[in-house]
mmCIF file of C-alpha atoms in Angstrom:
data_model
loop_
_atom_site.group_PDB
_atom_site.id
_atom_site.type_symbol
_atom_site.label_atom_id
_atom_site.label_comp_id
_atom_site.label_asym_id
_atom_site.label_seq_id
_atom_site.Cartn_x
_atom_site.Cartn_y
_atom_site.Cartn_z
ATOM 1 C CA TYR A 17 -23.739 -7.479 -0.355
ATOM 2 C CA THR A 18 -21.608 -9.507 -2.744
ATOM 3 C CA MET A 19 -19.127 -12.238 -1.913
ATOM 4 C CA TYR A 20 -16.166 -12.688 -4.209
ATOM 5 C CA GLY A 21 -12.868 -14.546 -4.226
ATOM 6 C CA THR A 22 -10.631 -16.821 -6.262
ATOM 7 C CA GLU A 23 -11.602 -20.312 -7.329
ATOM 8 C CA LYS A 24 -9.903 -23.192 -9.111
ATOM 9 C CA THR A 25 -10.526 -26.838 -9.906
ATOM 10 C CA SER A 26 -8.249 -29.645 -8.815
ATOM 11 C CA GLY A 27 -8.186 -33.329 -8.025
ATOM 12 C CA ALA A 28 -8.995 -36.406 -10.041
ATOM 13 C CA GLY A 29 -11.207 -35.584 -12.975
ATOM 14 C CA ALA A 30 -11.078 -31.923 -11.973
ATOM 15 C CA ASN A 31 -14.248 -32.469 -9.957
ATOM 16 C CA VAL A 32 -13.128 -30.668 -6.828
ATOM 17 C CA MET A 33 -13.535 -26.922 -6.512
ATOM 18 C CA GLY A 34 -11.295 -24.971 -4.155
ATOM 19 C CA PHE A 35 -11.806 -21.417 -3.032
ATOM 20 C CA ASP A 36 -9.608 -18.774 -1.453
ATOM 21 C CA ASP A 37 -9.340 -15.036 -0.757
ATOM 22 C CA VAL A 38 -13.046 -14.594 -0.071
ATOM 23 C CA GLU A 39 -14.262 -11.088 0.747
ATOM 24 C CA PHE A 40 -17.619 -9.388 1.164
ATOM 25 C CA SER A 41 -18.353 -6.144 -0.607
ATOM 26 C CA ASN A 42 -21.278 -3.759 -0.486
ATOM 27 C CA GLY A 43 -20.643 -2.972 -4.130
ATOM 28 C CA ALA A 44 -19.511 0.574 -3.403
ATOM 29 C CA PRO A 45 -17.883 2.148 -6.457
ATOM 30 C CA ALA A 46 -14.194 2.934 -6.362
ATOM 31 C CA LEU A 47 -13.533 6.404 -4.991
ATOM 32 C CA ALA A 48 -11.592 8.992 -6.966
ATOM 33 C CA SER A 49 -7.983 8.857 -5.811
ATOM 34 C CA SER A 50 -5.860 11.983 -5.506
ATOM 35 C CA LEU A 51 -2.652 10.038 -6.121
ATOM 36 C CA VAL A 52 -0.729 9.966 -9.368
ATOM 37 C CA ASN A 53 0.245 6.448 -10.497
ATOM 38 C CA GLY A 54 -1.186 4.666 -7.487
ATOM 39 C CA SER A 55 -0.700 1.376 -9.331
ATOM 40 C CA PHE A 56 3.054 2.025 -9.735
ATOM 41 C CA GLU A 57 2.798 1.077 -13.428
ATOM 42 C CA ALA A 58 4.719 4.101 -14.735
ATOM 43 C CA PRO A 59 7.277 4.356 -16.103
ATOM 44 C CA ALA A 60 6.849 1.006 -17.840
ATOM 45 C CA ALA A 61 10.278 0.986 -19.504
ATOM 46 C CA THR A 62 12.362 1.133 -16.317
ATOM 47 C CA ASN A 63 12.218 0.266 -12.635
ATOM 48 C CA LEU A 64 13.495 3.698 -11.598
ATOM 49 C CA TRP A 65 11.298 6.018 -9.527
ATOM 50 C CA ALA A 66 11.984 9.049 -11.729
ATOM 51 C CA GLY A 67 8.825 9.901 -13.643
ATOM 52 C CA SER A 68 6.622 7.746 -11.417
ATOM 53 C CA GLY A 69 5.029 10.579 -9.450
ATOM 54 C CA TRP A 70 6.532 9.148 -6.252
ATOM 55 C CA SER A 71 9.624 10.039 -4.225
ATOM 56 C CA ALA A 72 11.612 7.177 -2.733
ATOM 57 C CA ALA A 73 14.690 6.706 -0.573
ATOM 58 C CA GLY A 74 16.582 3.744 0.799
ATOM 59 C CA SER A 75 15.519 0.176 0.080
ATOM 60 C CA MET A 76 12.439 0.887 -2.028
ATOM 61 C CA GLY A 77 12.047 -0.369 -5.593
ATOM 62 C CA ARG A 78 9.608 -1.091 -8.419
ATOM 63 C CA GLU A 79 9.492 -4.508 -10.059
ATOM 64 C CA THR A 80 7.421 -6.280 -12.704
ATOM 65 C CA TRP A 81 7.005 -9.312 -10.435
ATOM 66 C CA ALA A 82 5.593 -7.253 -7.552
ATOM 67 C CA GLY A 83 2.190 -6.243 -8.918
ATOM 68 C CA ARG A 84 -1.077 -7.260 -7.326
ATOM 69 C CA THR A 85 -2.975 -6.039 -10.369
ATOM 70 C CA ASN A 86 -1.503 -5.355 -13.801
ATOM 71 C CA THR A 87 2.303 -5.702 -13.969
ATOM 72 C CA TRP A 88 4.334 -3.351 -11.805
ATOM 73 C CA GLY A 89 4.307 -3.030 -8.040
ATOM 74 C CA GLY A 90 6.436 -1.551 -5.296
ATOM 75 C CA VAL A 91 8.948 -3.560 -3.285
ATOM 76 C CA VAL A 92 10.654 -3.105 0.049
ATOM 77 C CA GLN A 93 14.001 -4.686 -0.803
ATOM 78 C CA ALA A 94 14.236 -6.507 2.522
ATOM 79 C CA TRP A 95 16.808 -9.005 1.285
ATOM 80 C CA ALA A 96 19.726 -6.808 2.413
ATOM 81 C CA SER A 97 22.140 -8.954 4.420
ATOM 82 C CA ASP A 98 22.446 -6.395 7.219
ATOM 83 C CA GLY A 99 18.877 -5.075 7.366
ATOM 84 C CA GLY A 100 17.946 -1.592 6.265
ATOM 85 C CA ALA A 101 15.206 0.982 5.785
ATOM 86 C CA GLY A 102 13.353 2.908 3.126
ATOM 87 C CA GLU A 103 10.377 5.110 2.404
ATOM 88 C CA VAL A 104 8.201 6.076 -0.528
ATOM 89 C CA TYR A 105 5.823 9.032 -0.537
ATOM 90 C CA GLN A 106 3.750 11.405 -2.627
ATOM 91 C CA ASP A 107 2.665 14.966 -1.773
ATOM 92 C CA VAL A 108 -0.854 16.092 -2.663
ATOM 93 C CA ALA A 109 -2.153 19.668 -2.386
ATOM 94 C CA ALA A 110 -4.613 19.896 0.508
ATOM 95 C CA THR A 111 -5.360 22.462 3.218
ATOM 96 C CA GLY A 112 -7.273 20.196 5.591
ATOM 97 C CA GLY A 113 -10.175 17.812 5.965
ATOM 98 C CA THR A 114 -10.475 14.051 6.374
ATOM 99 C CA TYR A 115 -8.474 11.804 4.067
ATOM 100 C CA THR A 116 -7.819 8.070 3.872
ATOM 101 C CA LEU A 117 -4.730 6.407 2.420
ATOM 102 C CA SER A 118 -5.136 2.743 1.535
ATOM 103 C CA LEU A 119 -2.712 0.194 0.134
ATOM 104 C CA TRP A 120 -2.405 -3.515 -0.602
ATOM 105 C CA LEU A 121 0.554 -5.161 1.133
ATOM 106 C CA LEU A 122 2.142 -8.607 0.853
ATOM 107 C CA LYS A 123 4.910 -9.805 3.138
ATOM 108 C CA GLN A 124 6.756 -12.866 1.980
ATOM 109 C CA PRO A 125 7.322 -15.420 4.774
ATOM 110 C CA GLY A 126 11.044 -14.654 4.993
ATOM 111 C CA ALA A 127 10.662 -10.877 5.448
ATOM 112 C CA ARG A 128 11.202 -9.303 8.864
ATOM 113 C CA ALA A 129 9.635 -5.841 9.187
ATOM 114 C CA THR A 130 10.577 -4.234 12.503
ATOM 115 C CA ASN A 131 9.091 -0.748 12.101
ATOM 116 C CA MET A 132 6.723 -0.390 9.153
ATOM 117 C CA GLN A 133 4.120 2.363 8.901
ATOM 118 C CA LEU A 134 1.519 3.756 6.546
ATOM 119 C CA ALA A 135 1.186 7.448 7.327
ATOM 120 C CA LEU A 136 -0.563 10.687 6.420
ATOM 121 C CA GLU A 137 1.382 13.840 7.277
ATOM 122 C CA TRP A 138 0.175 17.442 6.984
ATOM 123 C CA TYR A 139 2.702 20.173 6.081
ATOM 124 C CA ASN A 140 2.540 23.921 5.525
ATOM 125 C CA GLY A 141 5.931 24.163 3.843
ATOM 126 C CA ALA A 142 7.470 26.417 6.507
ATOM 127 C CA GLN A 143 8.992 23.646 8.608
ATOM 128 C CA TRP A 144 10.477 20.188 8.325
ATOM 129 C CA ALA A 145 8.227 18.655 10.974
ATOM 130 C CA PRO A 146 4.628 17.911 10.000
ATOM 131 C CA LEU A 147 1.772 19.921 11.468
ATOM 132 C CA GLN A 148 0.048 16.629 12.223
ATOM 133 C CA SER A 149 0.805 12.994 11.553
ATOM 134 C CA GLN A 150 -1.333 9.872 11.702
ATOM 135 C CA ALA A 151 0.195 6.432 11.185
ATOM 136 C CA ALA A 152 -0.931 2.804 11.097
ATOM 137 C CA ALA A 153 1.553 0.174 12.265
ATOM 138 C CA LEU A 154 2.275 -2.569 9.728
ATOM 139 C CA ASN A 155 4.799 -4.613 11.701
ATOM 140 C CA ASP A 156 4.713 -8.403 11.603
ATOM 141 C CA SER A 157 2.456 -8.456 14.661
ATOM 142 C CA ASP A 158 -0.041 -6.243 12.790
ATOM 143 C CA VAL A 159 0.157 -7.658 9.254
ATOM 144 C CA PRO A 160 1.431 -11.253 9.081
ATOM 145 C CA ALA A 161 4.255 -12.367 6.814
ATOM 146 C CA ASP A 162 2.104 -15.040 5.193
ATOM 147 C CA GLY A 163 2.639 -14.404 1.488
ATOM 148 C CA ARG A 164 -0.896 -13.048 1.020
ATOM 149 C CA TRP A 165 -2.202 -9.622 0.025
ATOM 150 C CA HIS A 166 -3.704 -7.576 2.867
ATOM 151 C CA HIS A 167 -5.698 -4.342 2.566
ATOM 152 C CA VAL A 168 -4.305 -1.708 4.957
ATOM 153 C CA TRP A 169 -5.247 1.930 5.522
ATOM 154 C CA VAL A 170 -4.898 5.010 7.681
ATOM 155 C CA THR A 171 -7.302 7.949 8.070
ATOM 156 C CA SER A 172 -6.366 11.459 9.194
ATOM 157 C CA ALA A 173 -8.575 14.457 9.981
ATOM 158 C CA TYR A 174 -7.010 17.933 10.068
ATOM 159 C CA SER A 175 -9.305 20.823 10.949
ATOM 160 C CA ALA A 176 -6.995 23.865 11.042
ATOM 161 C CA ASN A 177 -7.127 24.250 7.245
ATOM 162 C CA ASP A 178 -3.721 25.945 7.115
ATOM 163 C CA ALA A 179 -1.744 23.163 5.432
ATOM 164 C CA LEU A 180 -0.256 23.362 1.954
ATOM 165 C CA PHE A 181 -0.002 19.665 1.217
ATOM 166 C CA LEU A 182 -0.695 16.190 2.546
ATOM 167 C CA ARG A 183 2.048 13.549 2.346
ATOM 168 C CA ALA A 184 0.990 9.932 1.758
ATOM 169 C CA LYS A 185 3.873 7.764 2.929
ATOM 170 C CA LEU A 186 4.946 4.157 3.397
ATOM 171 C CA SER A 187 8.086 3.624 5.486
ATOM 172 C CA CYS A 188 9.817 0.484 6.637
ATOM 173 C CA GLN A 189 12.736 -0.607 8.773
ATOM 174 C CA PHE A 190 13.630 -4.281 8.501
ATOM 175 C CA ALA A 191 15.952 -6.826 10.042
ATOM 176 C CA VAL A 192 17.858 -9.617 8.320
ATOM 177 C CA GLY A 193 15.307 -12.030 6.907
ATOM 178 C CA ALA A 194 15.418 -15.539 5.527
ATOM 179 C CA ALA A 195 17.612 -16.455 2.570
ATOM 180 C CA THR A 196 14.626 -16.622 0.186
ATOM 181 C CA GLU A 197 11.121 -15.116 -0.094
ATOM 182 C CA ASN A 198 12.227 -12.094 1.888
ATOM 183 C CA SER A 199 10.540 -9.203 0.054
ATOM 184 C CA ILE A 200 7.641 -6.948 1.025
ATOM 185 C CA LEU A 201 5.376 -6.021 -1.901
ATOM 186 C CA PHE A 202 2.901 -3.127 -2.136
ATOM 187 C CA ASP A 203 0.480 -1.994 -4.826
ATOM 188 C CA ASP A 204 -2.787 -0.204 -5.652
ATOM 189 C CA ALA A 205 -2.431 2.828 -3.390
ATOM 190 C CA GLU A 206 -5.366 5.219 -3.085
ATOM 191 C CA LEU A 207 -5.855 8.562 -1.345
ATOM 192 C CA TYR A 208 -9.390 9.885 -1.094
ATOM 193 C CA ARG A 209 -11.526 12.254 0.963
ATOM 194 C CA GLY A 210 -13.464 10.821 3.873
ATOM 195 C CA ALA A 211 -13.298 7.783 6.105
ATOM 196 C CA HIS A 212 -12.120 4.370 4.960
ATOM 197 C CA VAL A 213 -14.326 2.505 2.498
ATOM 198 C CA MET A 214 -13.837 -1.205 1.857
ATOM 199 C CA PRO A 215 -12.746 -1.808 -1.749
ATOM 200 C CA SER A 216 -15.392 -2.914 -4.187
ATOM 201 C CA CYS A 217 -15.274 -6.175 -6.084
ATOM 202 C CA PRO A 218 -12.518 -6.107 -8.751
ATOM 203 C CA ALA A 219 -13.865 -6.065 -12.298
ATOM 204 C CA ALA A 220 -12.113 -9.354 -13.065
ATOM 205 C CA LEU A 221 -14.187 -11.117 -10.395
ATOM 206 C CA ARG A 222 -17.602 -9.614 -11.162
#
């Protein structure tokens, strides 16, 4: 197992070392993701969702200041003065099996998520309602609004094998937050076969 994190020097004479964001990893390689543009980097010339591989509605955006890695990241625009809602999703061809959707999420201290979910939904195209849905709650009681990145995931197993596609979705309803630091950031989404696997050590920290 490998321990990794972020370190910096501080104090008089820079002789004090601080450390933060420590995690343990078994060194497992990154799994092949079925998502297109899971890093939300494209398109680089605009913050629009068109051409990103994702569908979005409501208070969902892309911003250059929202990335966990690289530049771009997704944002729940939770600064609306009267609250609001939004969702972002991507459909991937799949008939069944076990899949895991994972995401990195950061809630600024002023954000107030009231009904936030990471979900996997199975569809066969013949109806609006999903054949099966599995969701993980990401409300403030589940993921704190502490200004730090948290790794979240949901796993779904569908055995009927009669689906046409699997929808990977993040949805959020939010109340009026604080005047500042009221955004919810998300980045580095992955969808892969099998149960959840803890992320391996980022290359920058090896």
